[in-house]
Coordinates of C-alpha atoms (C1' of nucleotides) in Angstrom, one line a residue:
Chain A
X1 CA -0.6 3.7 45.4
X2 CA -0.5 6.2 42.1
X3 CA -0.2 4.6 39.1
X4 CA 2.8 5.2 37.6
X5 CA 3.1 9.5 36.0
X6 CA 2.3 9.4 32.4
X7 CA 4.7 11.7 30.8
X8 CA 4.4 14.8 28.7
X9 CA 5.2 12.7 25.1
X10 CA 3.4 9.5 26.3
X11 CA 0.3 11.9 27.1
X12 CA 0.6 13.5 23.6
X13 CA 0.7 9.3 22.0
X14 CA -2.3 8.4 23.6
X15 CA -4.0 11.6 22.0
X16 CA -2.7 11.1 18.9
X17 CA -3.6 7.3 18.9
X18 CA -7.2 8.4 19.7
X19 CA -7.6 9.5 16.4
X20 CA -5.7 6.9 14.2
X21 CA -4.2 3.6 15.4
X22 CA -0.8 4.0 16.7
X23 CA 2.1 0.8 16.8
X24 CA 4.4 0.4 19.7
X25 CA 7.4 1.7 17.8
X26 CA 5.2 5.1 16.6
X27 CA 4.1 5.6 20.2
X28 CA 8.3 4.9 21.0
X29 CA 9.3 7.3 17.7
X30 CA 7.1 10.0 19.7
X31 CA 8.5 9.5 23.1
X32 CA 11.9 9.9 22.4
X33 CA 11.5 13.2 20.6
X34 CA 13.6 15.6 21.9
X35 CA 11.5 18.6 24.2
X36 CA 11.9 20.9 26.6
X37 CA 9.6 21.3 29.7
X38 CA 8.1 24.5 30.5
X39 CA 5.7 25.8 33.0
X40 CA 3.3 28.9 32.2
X41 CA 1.2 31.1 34.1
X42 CA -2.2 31.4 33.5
X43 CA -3.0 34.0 30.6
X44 CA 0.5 33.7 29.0
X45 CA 0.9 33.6 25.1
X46 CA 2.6 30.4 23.9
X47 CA 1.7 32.4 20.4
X48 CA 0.4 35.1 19.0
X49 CA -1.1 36.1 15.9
X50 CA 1.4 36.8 13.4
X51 CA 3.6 34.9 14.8
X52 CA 6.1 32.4 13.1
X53 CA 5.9 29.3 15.5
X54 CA 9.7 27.8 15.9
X55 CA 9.0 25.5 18.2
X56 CA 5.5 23.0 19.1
X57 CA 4.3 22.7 22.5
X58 CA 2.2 20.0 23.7
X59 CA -0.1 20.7 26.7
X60 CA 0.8 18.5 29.4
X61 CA -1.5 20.3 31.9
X62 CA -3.6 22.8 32.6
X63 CA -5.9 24.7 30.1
X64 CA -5.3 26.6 26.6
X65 CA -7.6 28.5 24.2
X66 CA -7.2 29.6 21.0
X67 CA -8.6 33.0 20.1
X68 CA -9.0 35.7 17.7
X69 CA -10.2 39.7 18.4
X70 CA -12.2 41.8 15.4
X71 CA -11.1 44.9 15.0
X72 CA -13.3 46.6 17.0
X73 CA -11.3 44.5 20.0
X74 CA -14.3 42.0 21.1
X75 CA -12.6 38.2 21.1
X76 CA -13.8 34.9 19.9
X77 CA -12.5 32.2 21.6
X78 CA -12.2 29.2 18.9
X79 CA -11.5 26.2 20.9
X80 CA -10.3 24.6 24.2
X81 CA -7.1 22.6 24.2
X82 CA -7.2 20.0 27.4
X83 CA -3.9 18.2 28.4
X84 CA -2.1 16.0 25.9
X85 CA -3.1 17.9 22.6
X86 CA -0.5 19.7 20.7
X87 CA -1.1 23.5 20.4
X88 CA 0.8 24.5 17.7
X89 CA 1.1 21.8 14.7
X90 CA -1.3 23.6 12.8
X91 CA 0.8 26.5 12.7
X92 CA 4.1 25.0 12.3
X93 CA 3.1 24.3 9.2
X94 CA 1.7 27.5 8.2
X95 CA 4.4 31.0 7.5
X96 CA 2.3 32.6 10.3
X97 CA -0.1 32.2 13.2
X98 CA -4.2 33.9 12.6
X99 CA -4.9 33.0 15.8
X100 CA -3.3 33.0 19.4
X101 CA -2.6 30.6 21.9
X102 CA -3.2 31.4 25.5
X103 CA -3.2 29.3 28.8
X104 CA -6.7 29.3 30.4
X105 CA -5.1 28.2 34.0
X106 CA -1.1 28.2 34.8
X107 CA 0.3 24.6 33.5
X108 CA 3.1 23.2 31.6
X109 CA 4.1 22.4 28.1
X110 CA 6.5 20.5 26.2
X111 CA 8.1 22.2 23.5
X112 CA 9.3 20.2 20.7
X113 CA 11.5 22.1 18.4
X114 CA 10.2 22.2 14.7
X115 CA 12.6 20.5 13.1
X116 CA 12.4 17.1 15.3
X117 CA 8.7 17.4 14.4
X118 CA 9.6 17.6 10.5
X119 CA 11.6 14.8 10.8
X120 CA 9.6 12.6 12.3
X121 CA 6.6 12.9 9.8
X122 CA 9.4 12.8 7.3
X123 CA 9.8 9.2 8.3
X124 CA 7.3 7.5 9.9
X125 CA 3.9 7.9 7.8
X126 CA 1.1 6.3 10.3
X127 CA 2.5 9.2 12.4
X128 CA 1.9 11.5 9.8
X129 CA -1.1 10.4 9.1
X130 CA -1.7 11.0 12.8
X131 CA -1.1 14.6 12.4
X132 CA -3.1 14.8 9.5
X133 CA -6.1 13.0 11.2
X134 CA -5.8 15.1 14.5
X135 CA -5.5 18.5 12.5
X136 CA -8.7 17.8 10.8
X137 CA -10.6 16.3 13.6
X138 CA -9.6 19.9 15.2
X139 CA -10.9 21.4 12.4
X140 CA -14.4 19.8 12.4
X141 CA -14.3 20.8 16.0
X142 CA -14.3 25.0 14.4
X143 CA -17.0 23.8 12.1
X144 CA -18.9 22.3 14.7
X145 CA -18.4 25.9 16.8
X146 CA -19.3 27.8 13.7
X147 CA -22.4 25.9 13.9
X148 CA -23.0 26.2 18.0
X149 CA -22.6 30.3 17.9
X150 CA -24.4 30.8 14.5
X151 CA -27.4 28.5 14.9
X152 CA -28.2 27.7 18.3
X153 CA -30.0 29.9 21.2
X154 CA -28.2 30.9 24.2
X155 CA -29.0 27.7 26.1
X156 CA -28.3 25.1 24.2
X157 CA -25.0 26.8 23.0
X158 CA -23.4 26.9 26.5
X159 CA -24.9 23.3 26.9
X160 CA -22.8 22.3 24.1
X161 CA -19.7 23.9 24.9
X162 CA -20.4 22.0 28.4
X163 CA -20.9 18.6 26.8
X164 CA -17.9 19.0 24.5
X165 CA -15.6 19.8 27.8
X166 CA -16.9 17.2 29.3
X167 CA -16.5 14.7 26.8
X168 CA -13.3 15.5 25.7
X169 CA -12.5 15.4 29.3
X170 CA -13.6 11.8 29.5
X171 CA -11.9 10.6 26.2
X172 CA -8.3 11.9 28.2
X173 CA -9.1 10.3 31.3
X174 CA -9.1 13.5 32.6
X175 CA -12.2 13.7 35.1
X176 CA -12.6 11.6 38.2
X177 CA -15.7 10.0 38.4
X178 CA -19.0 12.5 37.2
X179 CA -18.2 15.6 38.0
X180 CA -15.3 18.3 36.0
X181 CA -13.9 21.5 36.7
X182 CA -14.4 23.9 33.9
X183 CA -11.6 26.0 34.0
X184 CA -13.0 29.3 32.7
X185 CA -14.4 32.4 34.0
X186 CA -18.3 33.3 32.8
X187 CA -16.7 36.3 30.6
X188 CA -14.7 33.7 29.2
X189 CA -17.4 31.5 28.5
X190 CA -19.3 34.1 26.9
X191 CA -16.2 34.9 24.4
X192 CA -16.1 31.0 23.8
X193 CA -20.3 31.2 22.6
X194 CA -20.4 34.9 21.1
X195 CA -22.7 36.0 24.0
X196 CA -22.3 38.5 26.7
X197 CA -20.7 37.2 30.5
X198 CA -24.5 38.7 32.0
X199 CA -26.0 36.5 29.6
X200 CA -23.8 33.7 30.2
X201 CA -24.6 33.8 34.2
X202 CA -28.5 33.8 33.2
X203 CA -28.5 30.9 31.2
X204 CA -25.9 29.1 33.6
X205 CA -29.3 30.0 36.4
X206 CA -31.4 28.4 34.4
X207 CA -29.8 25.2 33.5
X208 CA -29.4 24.5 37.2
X209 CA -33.3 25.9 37.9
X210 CA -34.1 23.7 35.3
X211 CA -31.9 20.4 37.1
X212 CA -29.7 20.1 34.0
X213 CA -26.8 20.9 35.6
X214 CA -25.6 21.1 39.2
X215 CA -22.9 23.8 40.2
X216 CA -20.7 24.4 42.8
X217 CA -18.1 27.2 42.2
X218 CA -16.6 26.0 39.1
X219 CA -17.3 22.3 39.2
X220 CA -20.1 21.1 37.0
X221 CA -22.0 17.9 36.8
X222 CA -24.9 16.7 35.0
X223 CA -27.5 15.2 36.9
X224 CA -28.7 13.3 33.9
X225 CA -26.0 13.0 30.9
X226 CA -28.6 12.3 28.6
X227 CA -31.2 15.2 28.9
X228 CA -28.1 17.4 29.3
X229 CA -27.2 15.5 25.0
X230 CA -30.8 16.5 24.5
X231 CA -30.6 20.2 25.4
X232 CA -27.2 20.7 23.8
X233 CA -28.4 19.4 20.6
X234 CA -24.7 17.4 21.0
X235 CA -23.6 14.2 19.1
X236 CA -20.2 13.1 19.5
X237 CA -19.3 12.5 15.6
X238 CA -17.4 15.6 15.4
X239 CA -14.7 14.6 17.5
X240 CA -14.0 11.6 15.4
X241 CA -13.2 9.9 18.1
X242 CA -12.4 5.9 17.6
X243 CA -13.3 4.8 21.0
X244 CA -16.5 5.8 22.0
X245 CA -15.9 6.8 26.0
X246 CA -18.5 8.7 28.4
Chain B
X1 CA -8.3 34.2 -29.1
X2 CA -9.2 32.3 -26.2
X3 CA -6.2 31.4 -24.2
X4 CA -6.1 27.4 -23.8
X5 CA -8.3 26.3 -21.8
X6 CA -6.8 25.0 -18.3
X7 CA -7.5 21.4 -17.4
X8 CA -9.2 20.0 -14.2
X9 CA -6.4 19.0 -12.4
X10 CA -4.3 21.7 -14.1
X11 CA -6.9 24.1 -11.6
X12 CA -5.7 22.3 -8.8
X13 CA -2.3 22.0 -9.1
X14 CA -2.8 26.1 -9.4
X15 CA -4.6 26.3 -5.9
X16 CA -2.4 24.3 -4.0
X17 CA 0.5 26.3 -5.6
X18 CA -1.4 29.1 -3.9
X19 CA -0.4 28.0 -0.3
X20 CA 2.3 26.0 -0.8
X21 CA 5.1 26.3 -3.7
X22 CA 5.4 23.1 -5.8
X23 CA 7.9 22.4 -8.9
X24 CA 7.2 21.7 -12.3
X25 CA 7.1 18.2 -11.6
X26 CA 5.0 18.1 -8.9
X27 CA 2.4 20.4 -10.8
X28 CA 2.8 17.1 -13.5
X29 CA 2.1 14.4 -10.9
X30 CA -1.1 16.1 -10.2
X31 CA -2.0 16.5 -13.6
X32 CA -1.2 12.8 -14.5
X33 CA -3.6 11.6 -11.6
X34 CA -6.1 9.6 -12.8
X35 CA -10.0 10.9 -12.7
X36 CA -13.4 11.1 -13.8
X37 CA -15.6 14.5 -15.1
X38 CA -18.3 14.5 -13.8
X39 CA -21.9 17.4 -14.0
X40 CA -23.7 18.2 -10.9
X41 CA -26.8 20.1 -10.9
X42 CA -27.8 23.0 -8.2
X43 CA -28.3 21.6 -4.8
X44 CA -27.1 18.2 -5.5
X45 CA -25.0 16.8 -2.7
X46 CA -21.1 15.3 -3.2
X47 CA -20.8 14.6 0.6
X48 CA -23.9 13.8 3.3
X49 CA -22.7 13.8 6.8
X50 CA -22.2 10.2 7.9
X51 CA -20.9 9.2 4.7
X52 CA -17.7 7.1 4.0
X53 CA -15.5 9.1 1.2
X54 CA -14.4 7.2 -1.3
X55 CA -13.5 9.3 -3.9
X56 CA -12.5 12.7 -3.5
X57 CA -14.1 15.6 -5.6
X58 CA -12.3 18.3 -7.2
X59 CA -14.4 21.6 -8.3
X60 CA -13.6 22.8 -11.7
X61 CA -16.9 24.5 -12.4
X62 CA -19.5 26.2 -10.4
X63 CA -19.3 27.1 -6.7
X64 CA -20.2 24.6 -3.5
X65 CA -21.2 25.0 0.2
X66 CA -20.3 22.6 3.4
X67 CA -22.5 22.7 5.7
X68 CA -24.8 21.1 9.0
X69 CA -27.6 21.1 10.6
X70 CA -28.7 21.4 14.2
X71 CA -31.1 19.1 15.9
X72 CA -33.9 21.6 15.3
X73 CA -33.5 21.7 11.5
X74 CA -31.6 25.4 11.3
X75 CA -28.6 25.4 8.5
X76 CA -25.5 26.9 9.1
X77 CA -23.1 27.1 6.2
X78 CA -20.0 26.3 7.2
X79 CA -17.8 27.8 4.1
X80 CA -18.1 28.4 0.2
X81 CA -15.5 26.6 -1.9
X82 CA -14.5 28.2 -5.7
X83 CA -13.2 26.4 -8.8
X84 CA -10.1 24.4 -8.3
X85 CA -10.8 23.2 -4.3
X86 CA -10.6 20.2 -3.5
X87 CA -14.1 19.3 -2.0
X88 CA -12.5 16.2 -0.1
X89 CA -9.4 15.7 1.3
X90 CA -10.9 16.4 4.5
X91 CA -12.9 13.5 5.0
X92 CA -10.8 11.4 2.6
X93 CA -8.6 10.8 6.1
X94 CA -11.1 10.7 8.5
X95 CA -13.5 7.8 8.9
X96 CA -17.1 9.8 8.3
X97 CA -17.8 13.0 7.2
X98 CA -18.9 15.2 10.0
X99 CA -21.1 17.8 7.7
X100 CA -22.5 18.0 3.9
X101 CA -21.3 19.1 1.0
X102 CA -23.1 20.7 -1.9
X103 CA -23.6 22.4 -4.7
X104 CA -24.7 26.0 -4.8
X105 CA -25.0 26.1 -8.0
X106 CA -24.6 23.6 -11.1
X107 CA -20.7 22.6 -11.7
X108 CA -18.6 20.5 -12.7
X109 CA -16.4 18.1 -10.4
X110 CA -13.2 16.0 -11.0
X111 CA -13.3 12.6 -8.8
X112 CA -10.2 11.1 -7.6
X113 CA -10.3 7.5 -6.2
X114 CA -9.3 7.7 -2.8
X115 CA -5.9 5.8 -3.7
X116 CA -4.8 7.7 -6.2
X117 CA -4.6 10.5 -3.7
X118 CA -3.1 8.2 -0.8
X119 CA -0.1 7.2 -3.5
X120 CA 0.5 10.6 -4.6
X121 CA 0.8 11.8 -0.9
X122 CA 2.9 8.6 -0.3
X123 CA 5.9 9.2 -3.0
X124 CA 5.6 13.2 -3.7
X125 CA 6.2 14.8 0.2
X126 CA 5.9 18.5 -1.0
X127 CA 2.3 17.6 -2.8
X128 CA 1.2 15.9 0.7
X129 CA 2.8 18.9 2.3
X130 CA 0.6 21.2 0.0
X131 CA -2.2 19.2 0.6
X132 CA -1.9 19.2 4.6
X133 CA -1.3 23.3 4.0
X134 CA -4.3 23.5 2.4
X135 CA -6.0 21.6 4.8
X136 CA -4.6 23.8 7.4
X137 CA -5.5 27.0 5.6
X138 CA -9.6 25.9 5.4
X139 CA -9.4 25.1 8.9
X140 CA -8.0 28.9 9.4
X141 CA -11.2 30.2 7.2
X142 CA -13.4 27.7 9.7
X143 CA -11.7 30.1 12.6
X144 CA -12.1 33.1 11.0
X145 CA -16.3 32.3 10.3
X146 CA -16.6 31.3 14.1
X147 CA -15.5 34.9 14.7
X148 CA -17.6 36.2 12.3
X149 CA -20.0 34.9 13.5
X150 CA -19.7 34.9 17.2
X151 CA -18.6 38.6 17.6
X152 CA -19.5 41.0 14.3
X153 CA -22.9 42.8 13.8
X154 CA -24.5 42.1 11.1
X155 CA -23.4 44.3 8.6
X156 CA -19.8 43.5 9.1
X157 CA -21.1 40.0 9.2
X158 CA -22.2 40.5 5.6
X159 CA -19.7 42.5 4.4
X160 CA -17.1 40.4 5.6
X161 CA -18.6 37.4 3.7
X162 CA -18.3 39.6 0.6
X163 CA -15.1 40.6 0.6
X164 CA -13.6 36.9 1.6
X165 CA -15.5 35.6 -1.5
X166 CA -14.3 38.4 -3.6
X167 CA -10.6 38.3 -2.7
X168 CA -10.6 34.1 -2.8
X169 CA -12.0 34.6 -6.4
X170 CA -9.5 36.8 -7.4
X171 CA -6.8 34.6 -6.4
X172 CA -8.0 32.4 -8.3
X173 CA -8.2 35.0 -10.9
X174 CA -12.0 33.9 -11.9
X175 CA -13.4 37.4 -11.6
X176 CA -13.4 39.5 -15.0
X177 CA -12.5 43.1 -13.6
X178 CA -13.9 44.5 -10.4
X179 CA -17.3 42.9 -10.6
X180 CA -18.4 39.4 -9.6
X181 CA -21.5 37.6 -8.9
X182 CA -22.2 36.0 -5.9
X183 CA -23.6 33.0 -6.5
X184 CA -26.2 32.7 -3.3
X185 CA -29.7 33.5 -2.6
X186 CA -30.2 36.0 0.3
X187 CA -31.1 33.1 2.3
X188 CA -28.5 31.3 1.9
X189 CA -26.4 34.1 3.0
X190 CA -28.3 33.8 5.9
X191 CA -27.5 30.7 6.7
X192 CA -23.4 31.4 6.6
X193 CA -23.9 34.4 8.4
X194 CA -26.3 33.1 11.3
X195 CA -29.0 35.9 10.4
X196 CA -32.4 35.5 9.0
X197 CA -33.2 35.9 5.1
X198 CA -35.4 39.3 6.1
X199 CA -32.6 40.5 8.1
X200 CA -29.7 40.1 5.2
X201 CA -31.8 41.7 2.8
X202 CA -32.3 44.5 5.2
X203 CA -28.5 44.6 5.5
X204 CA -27.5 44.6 2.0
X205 CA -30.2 47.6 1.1
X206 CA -28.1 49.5 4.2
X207 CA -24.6 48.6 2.6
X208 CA -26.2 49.7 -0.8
X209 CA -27.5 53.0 0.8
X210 CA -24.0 54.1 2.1
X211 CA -22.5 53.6 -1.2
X212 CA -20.2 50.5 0.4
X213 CA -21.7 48.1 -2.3
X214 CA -23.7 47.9 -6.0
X215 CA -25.9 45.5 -6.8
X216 CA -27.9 44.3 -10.4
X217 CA -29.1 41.4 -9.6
X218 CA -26.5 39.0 -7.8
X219 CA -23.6 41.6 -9.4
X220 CA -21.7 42.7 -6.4
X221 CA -18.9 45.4 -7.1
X222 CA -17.3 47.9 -4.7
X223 CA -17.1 51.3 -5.3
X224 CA -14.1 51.3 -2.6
X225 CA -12.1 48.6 -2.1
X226 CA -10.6 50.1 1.0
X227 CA -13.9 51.2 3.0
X228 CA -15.3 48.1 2.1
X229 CA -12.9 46.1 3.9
X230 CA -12.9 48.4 6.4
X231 CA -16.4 47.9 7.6
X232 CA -16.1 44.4 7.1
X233 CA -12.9 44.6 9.6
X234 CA -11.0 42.1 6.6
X235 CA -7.9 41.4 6.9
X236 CA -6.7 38.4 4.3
X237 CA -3.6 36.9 6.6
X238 CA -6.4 34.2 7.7
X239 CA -6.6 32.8 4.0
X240 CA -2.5 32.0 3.9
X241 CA -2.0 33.0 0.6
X242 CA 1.4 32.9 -0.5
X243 CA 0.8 35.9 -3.1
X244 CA -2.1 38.4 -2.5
X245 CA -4.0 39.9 -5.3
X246 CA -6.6 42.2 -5.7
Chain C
dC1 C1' -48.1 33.2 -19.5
dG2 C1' -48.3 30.9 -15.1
dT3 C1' -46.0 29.0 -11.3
dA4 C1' -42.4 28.6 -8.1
dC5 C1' -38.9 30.8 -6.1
dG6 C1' -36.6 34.8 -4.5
dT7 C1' -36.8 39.6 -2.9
dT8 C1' -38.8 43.4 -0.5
dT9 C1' -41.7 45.8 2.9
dG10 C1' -44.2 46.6 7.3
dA11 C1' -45.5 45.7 12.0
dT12 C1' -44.6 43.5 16.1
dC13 C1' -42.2 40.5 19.3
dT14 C1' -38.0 38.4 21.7
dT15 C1' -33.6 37.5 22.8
dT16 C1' -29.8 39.3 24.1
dC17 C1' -27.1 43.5 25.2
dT18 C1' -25.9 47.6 28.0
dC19 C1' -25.2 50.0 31.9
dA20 C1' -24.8 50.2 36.6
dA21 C1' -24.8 48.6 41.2
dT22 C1' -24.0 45.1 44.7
dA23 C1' -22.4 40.8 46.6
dA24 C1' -19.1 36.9 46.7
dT25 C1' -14.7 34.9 46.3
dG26 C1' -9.9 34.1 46.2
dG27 C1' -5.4 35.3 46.6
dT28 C1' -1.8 38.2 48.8
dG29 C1' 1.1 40.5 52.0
dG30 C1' 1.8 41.3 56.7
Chain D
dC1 C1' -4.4 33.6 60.3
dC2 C1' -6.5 38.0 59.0
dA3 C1' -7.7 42.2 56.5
dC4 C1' -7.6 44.0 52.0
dC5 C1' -8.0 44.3 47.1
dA6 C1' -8.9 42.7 42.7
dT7 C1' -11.6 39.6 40.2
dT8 C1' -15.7 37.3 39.4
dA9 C1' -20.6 36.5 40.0
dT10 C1' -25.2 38.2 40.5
dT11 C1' -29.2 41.3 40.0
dG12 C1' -32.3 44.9 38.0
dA13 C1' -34.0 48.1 34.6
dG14 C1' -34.1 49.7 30.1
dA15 C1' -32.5 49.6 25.1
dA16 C1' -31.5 47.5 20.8
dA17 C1' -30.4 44.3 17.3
dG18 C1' -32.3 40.9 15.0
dA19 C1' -36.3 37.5 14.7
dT20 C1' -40.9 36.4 13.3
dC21 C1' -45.1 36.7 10.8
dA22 C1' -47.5 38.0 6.9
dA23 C1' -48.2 39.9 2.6
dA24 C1' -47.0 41.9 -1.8
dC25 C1' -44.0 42.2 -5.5
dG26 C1' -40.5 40.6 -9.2
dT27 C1' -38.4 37.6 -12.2
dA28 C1' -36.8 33.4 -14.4
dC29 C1' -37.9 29.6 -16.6
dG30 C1' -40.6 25.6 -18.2

DNA sequence: CGTACGTTTGATCTTTCTCAATAATGGTGG
DNA sequence: CCACCATTATTGAGAAAGATCAAACGTACG
């Protein structure tokens, strides 16, 4: 028997509650919020740079990235969004998007227009606060990023991003038992750690030569979670997670 | 004649205005929050990682760094913050601070207990709205490093850094004409550009070579406004300014 | 006026990129 | 269910950006 579906807005409470303590009537403020489901294909825009953002969607599943291309057109990728994180409250409070939002895989969102969203920080401030504490927990995640592409060595800075996914992962309840899918394409991991998808494929050998990691098409485990820590130079803090999980 | 000079919290109010418009009376709330002056010498810290904020620190004088460390000891510098920024907010609503802050050079900083800023936020919703913009806005600048960082070459890398510092100062209007000093040592500019100290200087002699920069000592001016930001591929929409200058 | 710190220079080494080709894979239409 | 096509992964060889090491030179300030 399946436990019974979480939905889109119950998904997006527990997320919000792993940041700052949610009541039951915040977590029943944010179910009842008026949304509309929508399913996306995998590489559609749910906003581009420039962009005014009208409405907030909420992953509910599947992957999303944000990114960002120079000028000379190479692309950063600035951060994975797993189901149950909003995509788009940083921007709805900003005149215009500096970044876009694509999926990663084909999934569905909830969109929750703008206004519902400004009305309910309007009146209930432990959700607010919420917001607040999830925005800047996303933030020190950039910081954190800033830190993995600018500092660390090829290795070590896919290890991370690794680590993070599979964390984060965790912390949702997203991965049965040890092992995940990572939902992303080498060149894509390469734009996420400022390195080249060749590169990316060498280092990805030699973490499994090396035992680290174990891979079979896209699934990934770590034989050993805490030599994998080691290697990845990753401590949990960042995510300012309350619960520790993993 | 000097004009008057403009309080600590009077600096503030002035860079939140810069993201987010607030009246006359919210300008005054600020102003009237209670605080205390205090001088901080070159390299002393007002935020470790780990630590518990509980008072928030305002710049008034002098300039300031965040940054981390990896496991192996490397800095990366995470972002540079001018007179009138608040140093804290941050990781006022988060439980520890996930990265250092410090002073680049000596300064001066207004602290704010922790509460004072929790009641303003409570009873004056465009201040908190400001304050959440500006939050929003550093966590756009985080973004637009990771890109930096992850996908320029060096000199854009450098140049980049340059023109974001000159363009935030001037905002702030704390440049006299077109020249400014930049207030780090070469390797310190390594370490927010994720090069080596050798390298940067190597750099900068290029960038003074093609006539794209001057230099007497930490003087920075630009002969060209325009080509400079052109090799630097800047583009100011990332720092959400309501008005641009320069 | 000396000492510590910051800048500059040269020589050499390494990591990572580039370019190019080949091999798997996965999804699609018939 | 199969053949085909587009994407993705893998491999090799050579080039380049940037790192490393070491030394010399400036300069600010106590």
């Amino acid at each position: 028997m399946e436990p019974p579906r979480e939905t889109a807005l119950e998904l997006l409470a527990r997320k919000l509650n792993l940041h700052h303590r949610l009541s039951d009537k915040d977590v029943a403020a944010i179910v009842a919020l008026p949304h509309r489901i929508r399913k996306l294909e995998a590489q559609s825009y749910t906003l581009r740079e420039g962009d005014r953002p009208e409405r907030c969607a909420v992953l509910v599943s599947g992957f999303a990235i944000r990114h960002k291309l120079t000028g000379e057109g190479s692309r950063q990728i600035l951060s994975i969004n797993i189901p149950g994180e909003p995509l788009d409250f940083q921007n709805t409070f900003l005149d215009e998007s500096d970044h876009n939002v694509q999926m990663l895989t084909r999934g569905v969102v909830a969109e929750i227009p703008r206004e519902a969203i400004e009305g309910l920080v309007a009146t209930h401030a432990e959700i607010a606060r919420a917001i607040l504490v999830n925005a800047l927990a996303e933030a020190s995640i950039f910081r954190e990023w800033t830190l993995n592409v600018g500092r660390r060595d090829a290795r070590s800075r896919i290890a991370h991003l690794l680590c993070e996914f599979a964390f984060r992962l965790s912390a949702q309840k997203l991965n049965r038992n040890e092992v995940y899918e990572l939902p992303m394409t080498q060149e894509q991991l390469a734009d996420a750690t400022g390195l080249t998808a060749v590169h990316v494929n060498r280092v990805l050998q030699g973490l499994q030569r090396d035992g680290l990691i174990e891979r079979d098409r896209r699934m990934i485990r770590f034989p050993s979670w805490l030599r994998m820590q080691d290697v990845a130079d990753f401590n949990s803090r960042y995510l300012h997670m309350r619960d520790l999980a993993a």
